[in-house]
Coordinates of C-alpha atoms and ligand atoms in Angstrom, one line a residue:
X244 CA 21.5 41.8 20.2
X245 CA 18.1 42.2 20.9
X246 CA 15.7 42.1 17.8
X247 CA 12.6 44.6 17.2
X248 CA 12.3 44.9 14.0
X249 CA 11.6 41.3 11.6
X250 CA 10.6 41.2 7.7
X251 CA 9.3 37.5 6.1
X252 CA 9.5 37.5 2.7
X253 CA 6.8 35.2 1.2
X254 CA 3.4 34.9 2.8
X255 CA 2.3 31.4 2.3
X256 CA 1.6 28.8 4.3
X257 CA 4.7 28.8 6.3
X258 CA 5.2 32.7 6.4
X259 CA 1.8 33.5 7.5
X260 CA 1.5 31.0 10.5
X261 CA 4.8 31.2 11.4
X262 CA 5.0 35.1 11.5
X263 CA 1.3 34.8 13.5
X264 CA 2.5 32.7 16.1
X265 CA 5.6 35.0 16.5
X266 CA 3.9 38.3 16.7
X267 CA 2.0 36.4 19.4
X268 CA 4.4 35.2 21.8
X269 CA 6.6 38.6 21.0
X270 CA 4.2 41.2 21.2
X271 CA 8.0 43.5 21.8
X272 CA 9.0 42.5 18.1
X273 CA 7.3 44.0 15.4
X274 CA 6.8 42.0 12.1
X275 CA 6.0 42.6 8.7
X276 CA 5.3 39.8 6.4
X277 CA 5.7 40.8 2.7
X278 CA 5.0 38.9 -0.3
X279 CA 4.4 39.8 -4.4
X280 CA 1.3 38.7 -4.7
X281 CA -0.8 41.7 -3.6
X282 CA -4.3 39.1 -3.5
X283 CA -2.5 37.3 -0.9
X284 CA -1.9 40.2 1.1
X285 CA -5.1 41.8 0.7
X286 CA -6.7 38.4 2.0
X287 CA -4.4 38.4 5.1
X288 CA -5.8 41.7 5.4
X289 CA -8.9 41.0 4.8
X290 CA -11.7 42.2 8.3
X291 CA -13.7 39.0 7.2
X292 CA -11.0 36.4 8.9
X293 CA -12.4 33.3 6.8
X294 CA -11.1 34.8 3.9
X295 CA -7.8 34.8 5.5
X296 CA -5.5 32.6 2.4
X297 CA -4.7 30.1 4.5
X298 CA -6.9 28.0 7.1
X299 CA -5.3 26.3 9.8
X300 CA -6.7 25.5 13.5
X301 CA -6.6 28.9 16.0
X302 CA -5.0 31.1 13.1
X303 CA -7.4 32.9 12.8
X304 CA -8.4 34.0 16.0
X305 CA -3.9 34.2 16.5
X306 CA -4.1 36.8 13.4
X307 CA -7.4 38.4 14.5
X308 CA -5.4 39.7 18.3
X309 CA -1.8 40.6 16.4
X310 CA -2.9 42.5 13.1
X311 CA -2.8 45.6 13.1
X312 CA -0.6 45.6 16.5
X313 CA 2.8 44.2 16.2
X314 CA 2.0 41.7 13.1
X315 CA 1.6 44.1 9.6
X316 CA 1.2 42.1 5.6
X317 CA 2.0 44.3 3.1
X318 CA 3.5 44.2 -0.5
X319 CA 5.9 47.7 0.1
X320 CA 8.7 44.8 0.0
X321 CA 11.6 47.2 -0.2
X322 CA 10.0 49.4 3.0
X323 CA 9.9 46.5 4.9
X324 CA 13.4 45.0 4.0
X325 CA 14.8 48.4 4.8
X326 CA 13.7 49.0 8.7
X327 CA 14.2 45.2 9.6
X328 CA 17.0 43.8 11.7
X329 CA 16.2 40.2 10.7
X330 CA 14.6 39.4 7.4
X331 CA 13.3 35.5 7.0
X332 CA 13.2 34.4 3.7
X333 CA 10.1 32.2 3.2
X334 CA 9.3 31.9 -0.3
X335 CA 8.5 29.1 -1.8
X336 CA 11.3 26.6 -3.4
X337 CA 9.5 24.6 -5.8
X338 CA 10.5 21.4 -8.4
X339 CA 12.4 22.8 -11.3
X340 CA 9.5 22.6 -13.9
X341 CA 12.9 23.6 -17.0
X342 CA 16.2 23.2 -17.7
X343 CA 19.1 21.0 -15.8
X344 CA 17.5 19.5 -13.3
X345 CA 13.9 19.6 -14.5
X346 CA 11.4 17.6 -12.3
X347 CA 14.0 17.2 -9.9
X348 CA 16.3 19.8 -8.4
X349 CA 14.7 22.8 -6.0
X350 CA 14.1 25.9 -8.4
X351 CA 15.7 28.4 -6.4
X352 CA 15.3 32.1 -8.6
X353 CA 12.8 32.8 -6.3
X354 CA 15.5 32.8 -3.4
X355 CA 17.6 34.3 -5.8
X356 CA 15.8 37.2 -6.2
X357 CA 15.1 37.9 -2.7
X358 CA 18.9 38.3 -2.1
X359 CA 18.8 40.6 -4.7
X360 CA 16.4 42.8 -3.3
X361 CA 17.6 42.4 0.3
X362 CA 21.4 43.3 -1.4
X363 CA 20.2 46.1 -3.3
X364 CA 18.1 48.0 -0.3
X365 CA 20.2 47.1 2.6
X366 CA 21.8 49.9 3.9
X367 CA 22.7 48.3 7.6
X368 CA 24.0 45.3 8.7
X369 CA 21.4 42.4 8.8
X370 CA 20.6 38.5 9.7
X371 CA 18.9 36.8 6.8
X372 CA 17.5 33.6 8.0
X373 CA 16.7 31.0 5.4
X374 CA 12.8 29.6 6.3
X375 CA 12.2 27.9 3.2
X376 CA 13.2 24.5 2.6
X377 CA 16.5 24.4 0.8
X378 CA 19.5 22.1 -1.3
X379 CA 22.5 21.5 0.9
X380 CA 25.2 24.4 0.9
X381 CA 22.5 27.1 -0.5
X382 CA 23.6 29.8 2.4
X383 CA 26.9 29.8 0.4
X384 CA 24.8 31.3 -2.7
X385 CA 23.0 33.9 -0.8
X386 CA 26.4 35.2 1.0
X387 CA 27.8 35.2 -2.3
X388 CA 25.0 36.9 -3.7
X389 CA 24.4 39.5 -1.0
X390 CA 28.1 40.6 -0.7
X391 CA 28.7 41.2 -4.0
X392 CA 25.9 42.7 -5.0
X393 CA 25.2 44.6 -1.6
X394 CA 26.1 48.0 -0.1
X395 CA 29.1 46.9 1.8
X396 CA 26.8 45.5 4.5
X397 CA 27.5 42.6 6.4
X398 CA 24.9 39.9 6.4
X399 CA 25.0 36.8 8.5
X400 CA 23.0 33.7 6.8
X401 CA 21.4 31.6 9.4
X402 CA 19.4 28.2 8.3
X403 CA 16.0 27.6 10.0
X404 CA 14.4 25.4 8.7
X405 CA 10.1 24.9 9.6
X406 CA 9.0 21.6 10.5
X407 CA 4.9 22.5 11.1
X408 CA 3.2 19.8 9.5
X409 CA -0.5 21.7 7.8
X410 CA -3.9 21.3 9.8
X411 CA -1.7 21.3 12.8
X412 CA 0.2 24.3 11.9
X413 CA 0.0 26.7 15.0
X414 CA 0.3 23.5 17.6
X415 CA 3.2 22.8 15.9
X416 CA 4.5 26.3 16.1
X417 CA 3.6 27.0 19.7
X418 CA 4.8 23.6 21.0
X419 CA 7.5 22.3 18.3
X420 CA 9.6 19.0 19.2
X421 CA 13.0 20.9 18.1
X422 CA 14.0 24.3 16.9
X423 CA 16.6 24.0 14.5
X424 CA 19.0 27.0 14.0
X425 CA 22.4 26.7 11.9
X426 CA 25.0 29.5 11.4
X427 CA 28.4 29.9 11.1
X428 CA 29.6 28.9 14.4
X429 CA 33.2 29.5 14.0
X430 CA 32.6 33.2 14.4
X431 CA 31.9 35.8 16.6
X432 CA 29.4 37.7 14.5
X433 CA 27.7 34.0 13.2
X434 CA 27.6 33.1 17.0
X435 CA 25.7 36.4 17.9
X436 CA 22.9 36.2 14.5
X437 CA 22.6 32.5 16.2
X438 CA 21.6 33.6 19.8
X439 CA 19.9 37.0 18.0
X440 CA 17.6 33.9 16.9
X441 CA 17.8 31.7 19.8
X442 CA 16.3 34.8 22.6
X443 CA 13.5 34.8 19.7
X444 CA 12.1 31.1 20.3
X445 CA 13.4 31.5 23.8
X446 CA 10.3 33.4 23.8
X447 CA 8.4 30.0 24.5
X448 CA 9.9 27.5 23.5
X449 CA 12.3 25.6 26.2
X450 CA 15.8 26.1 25.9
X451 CA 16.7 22.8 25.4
X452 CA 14.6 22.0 22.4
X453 CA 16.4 24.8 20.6
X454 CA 19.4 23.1 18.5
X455 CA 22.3 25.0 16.9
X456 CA 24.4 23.6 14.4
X457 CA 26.4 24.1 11.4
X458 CA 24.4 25.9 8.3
X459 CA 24.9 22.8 6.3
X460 CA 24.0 19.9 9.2
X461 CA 20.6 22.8 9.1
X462 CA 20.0 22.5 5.3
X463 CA 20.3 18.8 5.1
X464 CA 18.5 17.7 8.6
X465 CA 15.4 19.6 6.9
X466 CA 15.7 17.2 3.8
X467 CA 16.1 14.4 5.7
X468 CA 13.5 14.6 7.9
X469 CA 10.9 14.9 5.4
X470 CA 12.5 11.7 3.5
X471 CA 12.2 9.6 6.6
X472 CA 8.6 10.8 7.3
X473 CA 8.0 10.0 3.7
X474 CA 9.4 6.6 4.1
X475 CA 7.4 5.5 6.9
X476 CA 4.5 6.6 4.9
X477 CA 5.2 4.5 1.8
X478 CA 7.1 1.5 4.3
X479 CA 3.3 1.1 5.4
X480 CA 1.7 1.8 1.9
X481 CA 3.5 -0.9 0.6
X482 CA 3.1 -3.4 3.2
X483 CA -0.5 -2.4 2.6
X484 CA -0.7 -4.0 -0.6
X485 CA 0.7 -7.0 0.6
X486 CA -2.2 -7.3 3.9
X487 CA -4.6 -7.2 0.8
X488 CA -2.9 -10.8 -0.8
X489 CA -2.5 -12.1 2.3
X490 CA -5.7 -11.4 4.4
X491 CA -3.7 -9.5 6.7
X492 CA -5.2 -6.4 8.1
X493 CA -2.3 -3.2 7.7
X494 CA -3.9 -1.2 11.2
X495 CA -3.2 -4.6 12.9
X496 CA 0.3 -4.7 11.9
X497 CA 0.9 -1.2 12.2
X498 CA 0.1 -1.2 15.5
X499 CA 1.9 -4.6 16.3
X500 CA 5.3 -2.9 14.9
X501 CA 4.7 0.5 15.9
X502 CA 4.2 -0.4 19.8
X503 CA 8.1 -1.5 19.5
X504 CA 9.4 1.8 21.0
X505 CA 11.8 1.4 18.3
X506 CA 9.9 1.9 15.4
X507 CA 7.3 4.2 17.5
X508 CA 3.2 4.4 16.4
X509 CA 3.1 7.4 14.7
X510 CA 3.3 8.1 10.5
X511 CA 2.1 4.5 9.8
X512 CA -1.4 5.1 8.7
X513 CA -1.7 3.5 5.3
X514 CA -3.1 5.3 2.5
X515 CA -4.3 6.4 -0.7
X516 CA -1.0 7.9 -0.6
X517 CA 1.2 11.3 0.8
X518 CA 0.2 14.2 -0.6
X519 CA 1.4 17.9 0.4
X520 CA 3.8 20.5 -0.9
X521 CA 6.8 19.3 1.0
X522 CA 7.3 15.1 0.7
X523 CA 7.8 14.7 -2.9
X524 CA 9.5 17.9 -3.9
X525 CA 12.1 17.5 -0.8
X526 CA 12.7 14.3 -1.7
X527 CA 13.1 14.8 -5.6
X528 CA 15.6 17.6 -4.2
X529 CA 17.6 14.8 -2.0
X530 CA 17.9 12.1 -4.7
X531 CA 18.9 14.9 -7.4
X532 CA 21.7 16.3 -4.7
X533 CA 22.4 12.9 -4.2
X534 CA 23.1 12.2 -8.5
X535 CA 25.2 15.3 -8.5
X536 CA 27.6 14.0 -6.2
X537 CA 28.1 10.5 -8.0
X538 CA 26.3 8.6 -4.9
X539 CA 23.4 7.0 -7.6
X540 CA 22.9 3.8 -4.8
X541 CA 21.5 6.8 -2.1
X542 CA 19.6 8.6 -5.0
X543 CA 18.0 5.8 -5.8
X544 CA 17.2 4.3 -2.4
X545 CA 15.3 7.3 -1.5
X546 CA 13.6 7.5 -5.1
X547 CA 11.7 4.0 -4.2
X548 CA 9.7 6.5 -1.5
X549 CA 8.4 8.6 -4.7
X550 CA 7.9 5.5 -6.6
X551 CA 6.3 3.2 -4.0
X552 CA 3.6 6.7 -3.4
X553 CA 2.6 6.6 -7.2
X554 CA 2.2 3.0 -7.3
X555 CA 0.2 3.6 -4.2
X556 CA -2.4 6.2 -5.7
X557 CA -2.5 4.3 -9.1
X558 CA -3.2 1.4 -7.7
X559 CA -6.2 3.0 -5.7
X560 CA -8.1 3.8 -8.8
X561 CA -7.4 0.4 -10.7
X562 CA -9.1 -1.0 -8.1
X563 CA -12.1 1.3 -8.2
X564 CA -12.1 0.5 -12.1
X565 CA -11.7 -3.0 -11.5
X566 CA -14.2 -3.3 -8.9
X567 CA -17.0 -1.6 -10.9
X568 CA -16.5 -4.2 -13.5
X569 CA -13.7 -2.9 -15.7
X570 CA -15.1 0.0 -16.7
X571 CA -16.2 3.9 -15.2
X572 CA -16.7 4.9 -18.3
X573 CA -20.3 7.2 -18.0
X574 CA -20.6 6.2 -14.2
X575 CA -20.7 9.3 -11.6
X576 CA -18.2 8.5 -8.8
X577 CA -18.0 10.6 -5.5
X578 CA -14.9 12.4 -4.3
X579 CA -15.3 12.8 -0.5
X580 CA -12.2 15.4 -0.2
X581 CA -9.6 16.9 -2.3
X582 CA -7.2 18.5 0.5
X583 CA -3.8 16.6 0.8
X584 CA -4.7 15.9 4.4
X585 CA -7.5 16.9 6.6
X586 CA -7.3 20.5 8.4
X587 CA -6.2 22.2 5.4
X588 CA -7.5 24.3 2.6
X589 CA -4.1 23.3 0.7
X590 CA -4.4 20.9 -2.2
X591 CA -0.6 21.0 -3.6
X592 CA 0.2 17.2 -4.7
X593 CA -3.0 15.5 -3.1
X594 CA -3.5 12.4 -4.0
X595 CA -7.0 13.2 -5.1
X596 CA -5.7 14.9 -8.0
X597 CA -3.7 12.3 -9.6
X598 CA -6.4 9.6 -8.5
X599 CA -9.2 11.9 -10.2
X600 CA -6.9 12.3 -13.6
X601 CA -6.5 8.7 -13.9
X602 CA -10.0 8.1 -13.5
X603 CA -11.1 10.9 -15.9
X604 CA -9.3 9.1 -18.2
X605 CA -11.2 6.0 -18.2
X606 CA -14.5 8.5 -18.9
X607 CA -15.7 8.8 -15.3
X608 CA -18.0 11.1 -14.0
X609 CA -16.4 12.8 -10.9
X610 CA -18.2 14.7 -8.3
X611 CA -15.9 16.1 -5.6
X612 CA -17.3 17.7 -1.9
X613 CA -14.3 19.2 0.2
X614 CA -15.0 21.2 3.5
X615 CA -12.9 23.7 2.7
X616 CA -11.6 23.4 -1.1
X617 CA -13.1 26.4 -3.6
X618 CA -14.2 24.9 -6.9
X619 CA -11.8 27.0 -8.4
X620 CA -8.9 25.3 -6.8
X621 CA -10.2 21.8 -7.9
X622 CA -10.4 23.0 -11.1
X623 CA -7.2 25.1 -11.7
X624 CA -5.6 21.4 -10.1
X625 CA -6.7 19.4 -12.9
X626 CA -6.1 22.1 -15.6
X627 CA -2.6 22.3 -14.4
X628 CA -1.7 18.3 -15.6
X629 CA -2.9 19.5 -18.6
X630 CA -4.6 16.1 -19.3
X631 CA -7.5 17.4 -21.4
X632 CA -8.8 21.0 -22.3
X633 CA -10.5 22.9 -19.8
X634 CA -14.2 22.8 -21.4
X635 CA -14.1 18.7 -20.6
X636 CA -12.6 18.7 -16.7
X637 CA -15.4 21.2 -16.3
X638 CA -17.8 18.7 -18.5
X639 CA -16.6 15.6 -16.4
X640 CA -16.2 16.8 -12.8
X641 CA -18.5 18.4 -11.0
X642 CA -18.0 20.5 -7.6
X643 CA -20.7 20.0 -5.1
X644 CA -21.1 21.7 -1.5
X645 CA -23.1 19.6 -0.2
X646 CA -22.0 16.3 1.4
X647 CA -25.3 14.7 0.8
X648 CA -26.1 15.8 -2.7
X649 CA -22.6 15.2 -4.2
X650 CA -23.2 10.9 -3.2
X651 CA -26.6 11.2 -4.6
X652 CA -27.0 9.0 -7.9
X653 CA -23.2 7.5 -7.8
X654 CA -22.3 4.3 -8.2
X655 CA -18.9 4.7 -6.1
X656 CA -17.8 6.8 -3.4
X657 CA -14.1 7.2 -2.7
X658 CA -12.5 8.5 0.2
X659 CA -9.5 11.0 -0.2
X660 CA -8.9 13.0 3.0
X661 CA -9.9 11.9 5.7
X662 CA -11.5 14.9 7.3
X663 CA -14.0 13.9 10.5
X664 CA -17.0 14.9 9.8
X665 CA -17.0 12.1 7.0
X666 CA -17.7 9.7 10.2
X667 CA -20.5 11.5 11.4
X668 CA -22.5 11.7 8.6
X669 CA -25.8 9.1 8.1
X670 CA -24.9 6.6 6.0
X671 CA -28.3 4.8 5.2
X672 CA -29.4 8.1 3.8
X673 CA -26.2 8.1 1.4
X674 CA -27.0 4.5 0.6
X675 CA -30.3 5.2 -0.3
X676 CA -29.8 7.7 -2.6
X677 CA -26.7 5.6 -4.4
X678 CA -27.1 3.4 -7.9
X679 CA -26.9 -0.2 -6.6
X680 CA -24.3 -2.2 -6.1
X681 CA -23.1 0.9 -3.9
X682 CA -19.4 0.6 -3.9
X683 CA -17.4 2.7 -1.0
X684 CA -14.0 2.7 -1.2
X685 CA -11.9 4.3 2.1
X686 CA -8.7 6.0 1.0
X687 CA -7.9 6.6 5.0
X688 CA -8.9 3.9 7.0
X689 CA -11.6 6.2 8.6
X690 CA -14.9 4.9 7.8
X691 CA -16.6 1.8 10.0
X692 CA -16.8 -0.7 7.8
X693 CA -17.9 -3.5 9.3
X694 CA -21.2 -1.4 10.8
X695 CA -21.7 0.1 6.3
X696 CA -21.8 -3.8 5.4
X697 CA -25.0 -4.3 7.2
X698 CA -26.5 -0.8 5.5
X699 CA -25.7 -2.5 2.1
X700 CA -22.4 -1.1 1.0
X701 CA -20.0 -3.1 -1.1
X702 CA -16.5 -2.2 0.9
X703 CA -12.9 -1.5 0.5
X704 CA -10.2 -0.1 2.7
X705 CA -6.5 -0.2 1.7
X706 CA -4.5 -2.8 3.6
X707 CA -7.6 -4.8 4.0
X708 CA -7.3 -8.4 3.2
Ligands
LIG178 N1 3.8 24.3 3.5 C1 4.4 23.7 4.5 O1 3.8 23.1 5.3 C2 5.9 23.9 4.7 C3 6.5 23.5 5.9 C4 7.8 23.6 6.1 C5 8.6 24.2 5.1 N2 8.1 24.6 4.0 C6 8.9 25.3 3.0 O2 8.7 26.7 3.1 C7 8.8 27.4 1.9 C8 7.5 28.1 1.6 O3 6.5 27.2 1.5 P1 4.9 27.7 1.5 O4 4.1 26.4 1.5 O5 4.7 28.8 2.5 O6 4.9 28.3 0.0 P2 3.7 29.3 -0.6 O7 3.7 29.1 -2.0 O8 2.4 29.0 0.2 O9 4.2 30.7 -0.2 C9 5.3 31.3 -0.8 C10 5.0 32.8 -1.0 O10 6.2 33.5 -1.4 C11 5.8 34.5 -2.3 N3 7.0 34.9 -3.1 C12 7.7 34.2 -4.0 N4 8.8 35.0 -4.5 C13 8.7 36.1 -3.8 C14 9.6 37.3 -3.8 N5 10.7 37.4 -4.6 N6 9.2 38.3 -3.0 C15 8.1 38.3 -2.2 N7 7.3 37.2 -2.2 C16 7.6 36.1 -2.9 C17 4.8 33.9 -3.2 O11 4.0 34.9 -3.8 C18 4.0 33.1 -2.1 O12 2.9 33.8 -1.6 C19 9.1 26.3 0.9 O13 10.5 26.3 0.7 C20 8.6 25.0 1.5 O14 9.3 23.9 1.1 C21 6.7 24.5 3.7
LIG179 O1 0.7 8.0 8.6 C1 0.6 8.9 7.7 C2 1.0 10.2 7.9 C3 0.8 11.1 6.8 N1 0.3 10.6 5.6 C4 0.1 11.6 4.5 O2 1.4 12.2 4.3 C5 1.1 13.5 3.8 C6 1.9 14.6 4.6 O3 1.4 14.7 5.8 P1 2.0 15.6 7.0 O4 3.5 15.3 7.1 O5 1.2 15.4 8.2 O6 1.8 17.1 6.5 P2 2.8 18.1 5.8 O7 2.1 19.5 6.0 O8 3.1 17.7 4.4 O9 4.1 18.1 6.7 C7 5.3 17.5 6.3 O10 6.0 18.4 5.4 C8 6.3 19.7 6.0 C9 6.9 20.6 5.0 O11 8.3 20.3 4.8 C10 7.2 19.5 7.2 O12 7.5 20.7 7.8 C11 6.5 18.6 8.2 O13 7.3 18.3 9.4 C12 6.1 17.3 7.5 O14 5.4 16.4 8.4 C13 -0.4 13.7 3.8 O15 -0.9 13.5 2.5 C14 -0.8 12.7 4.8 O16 -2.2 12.3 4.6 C15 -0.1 9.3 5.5 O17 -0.6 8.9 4.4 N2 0.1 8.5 6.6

């Protein structure tokens, strides 16, 4: 079967780029990517591309040659779910914030109600494919759902999963190490939604990175990729902690370990700690799926990950505290980011965020300069933990578009993301306009320390002894 005709549901930061880089290398398919929130469609709309919802390397210039040709965003949900063969369900599959499960489990009623919809307009036979990140054995609700609810349609539930990492989004898509596709395998019609989904990616990417496998061995590789990326991530973190005690340096002995090809160099860049939609929330989701089977020694294995990354960013701003002699309280410190990596407008669980609440709570002046983080998302971040009222986060941190303005005056400046044109940027003149002792303190490993010693600064970078 040969697909023309493709709906996403949810268009976020996997449903946009994904859906982009599709309508690119299929200009014979025609997709419509369909979400709720008419503000996000009308900036995916939007003629002035930098006000596109989500910024990513080459999207824009991707969504710039499809729109309006075979790539369509739009918020007539029903219209769209109606003249598609193949509807991708990319909503988003956040941490239950209620009920059983709360802080834990994958809250899934936005999935939910998508099968709903898709069950209640359907009128021909169609091939739902799970995009969004989801709990082990989930395809079994949706079938459930969308055959007895449904019109007597058959749908075929495929899992396919998106590994795109953010800032690196549409390299990822266009060259991805594996496509992952599960179905029901045992069946004619699950075999055929399977290859209906292969002859997609086929598209570009070489047959023999495209992997088919059972739904389930789909659901739970997503999970577990993102807990062993996680791991290295907080492996290295807490390894940096000890280089600190011990004089060791942690980019010395990550590249000692990583050149094993073992072990391999990449995810070991110690930090103020992961950030990102994904880690945490798939992770919570894996220990919780873990407790509800009765396997409490797995759950709380992969737990340590979580707990090792809040050690990680508390311990971050202890030291600022400590440093500046055991108290912040009235003293301006510099935010250099606020995105949970560089490359990204997305700030969901950066580490800035919890680094800046603990910090505000010891009476700290924050000033914060991100490339491409709006004021108003710095602000609706720190509203959300509900800390303090939103009259004093507006009193105590300041947003400042200017790289060179936003150090003038502090006492500290802390690095968060490491975005590159941090490097480039003239560092006496910083120094000069800082309070004195000037106190830098590198989140990411990215600033040259050795050369801001000799300006002045007083230095430290994680996993530094
Ligand atoms: N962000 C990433 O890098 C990434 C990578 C791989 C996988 N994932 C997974 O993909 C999924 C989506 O993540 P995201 O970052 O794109 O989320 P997102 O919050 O950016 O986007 C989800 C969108 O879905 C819309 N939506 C929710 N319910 C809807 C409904 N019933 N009908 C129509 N639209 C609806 C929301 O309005 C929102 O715009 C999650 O499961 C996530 O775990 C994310
Ligand atoms: O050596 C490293 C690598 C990453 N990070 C941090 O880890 C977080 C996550 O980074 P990354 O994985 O690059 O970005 P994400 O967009 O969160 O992508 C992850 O989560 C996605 C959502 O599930 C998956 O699709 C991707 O494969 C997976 O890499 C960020 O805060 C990074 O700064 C480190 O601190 N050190």
């Amino acid at each position: 079967m040969k697909i023309k005709n493709i709906c996403c549901i949810g268009a976020g930061y996997v449903g946009g780029p994904t859906m982009a880089v599709i309508a690119k290398q299929c200009p014979q398919i025609i997709i419509t990517v369909v979400d709720i929130n008419p503000e996000r469609i009308n900036a995916w709309n939007d003629k002035n591309l930098e006000n596109l919802p989500v910024f990513e390397p080459s999207l824009a210039e991707i969504v710039n040659k499809t729109r309006g040709e075979n790539l369509f965003f739009s918020t007539d949900i029903e219209r769209a779910i109606d003249e598609a063969e193949m509807i991708f369900i990319s909503v988003n599959t956040p941490t239950k914030t209620y009920g059983k499960g709360k802080g834990m489990a994958a809250d899934l009623k936005y999935i939910e109600l998508c099968a709903r919809q898709i069950a209640k307009v359907a009128k021909q036979d169609k091939i739902i494919v799970e995009k969004s990140t989801l709990p082990v054995r989930t395809a079994e609700a949706l079938k459930s759902i969308l055959d007895n609810t449904g019109n007597g349609v058959n749908f075929q539930i495929l899992s396919n999963p998106e590994f795109l990492a953010e800032g690196t989004a549409v390299q990822d898509l266009l060259n991805p190490d594996r496509v992952l596709i599960g179905g029901d395998v045992g069946s004619n019609d699950g075999n055929e939604a399977i290859d209906a989904l292969v002859d997609i990616y086929a598209n570009w990417v070489p047959k023999e990175r495209i992997l088919t496998t059972k739904v389930w061995s789909s659901e739970l590789s997503k999970l577990t990729a993102n807990a062993f990326l996680a791991q290295r991530v907080s492996s290295i973190n807490s390894i940096s902690e000890l280089c600190e005690k011990t004089g060791a340096d942690v980019n010395e002995v990550a590249k000692a370990i990583g050149m094993d090809s073992r072990i391999g160099p990449k995810f070991l860049n110690a930090s103020v700690g992961f950030g990102g939609s994904c880690f945490q929330k798939d992770i919570l989701n894996l220990v919780y799926i873990a407790k509800s089977y009765g396997l409490n020694e797995v759950a709380d294995y992969w737990e340590q990950v979580i707990l090792i990354n809040e050690h990680q960013k508390n311990r971050f701003s202890n030291k600022i505290v400590s440093t500046l002699y055991n108290t912040v309280s009235g003293k301006k410190i510099t935010f250099l980011g606020w995105a949970f990596k560089k490359d990204t407008n997305d700030t969901r669980e950066s580490a800035a965020i919890k680094v800046a609440n603990n910090l505000l709570n010891e009476q700290a002046l924050i000033s914060v300069y991100d490339p491409k983080v709006t004021e108003e998302r710095i602000y609706a971040d720190l509203d959300y933990l509900n800390s303090r009222s939103e009259e004093e986060n507006r009193a105590l941190l300041k947003v400042d578009n200017n790289p060179y303005e936003v150090c003038e005056n502090a006492h500290a400046i802390a690095v968060l993301t490491e975005w590159d044109e941090f490097k480039t940027y003239n560092w006496q003149q910083i120094y000069d306009d800082m309070q004195k002792p000037a106190f830098i303190f590198d989140g990411r490993g990215i600033l040259d320390m050795e050369y801001l010693k000799t300006i002045g600064f007083e230095c430290y970078t994680i996993g530094k002894g």
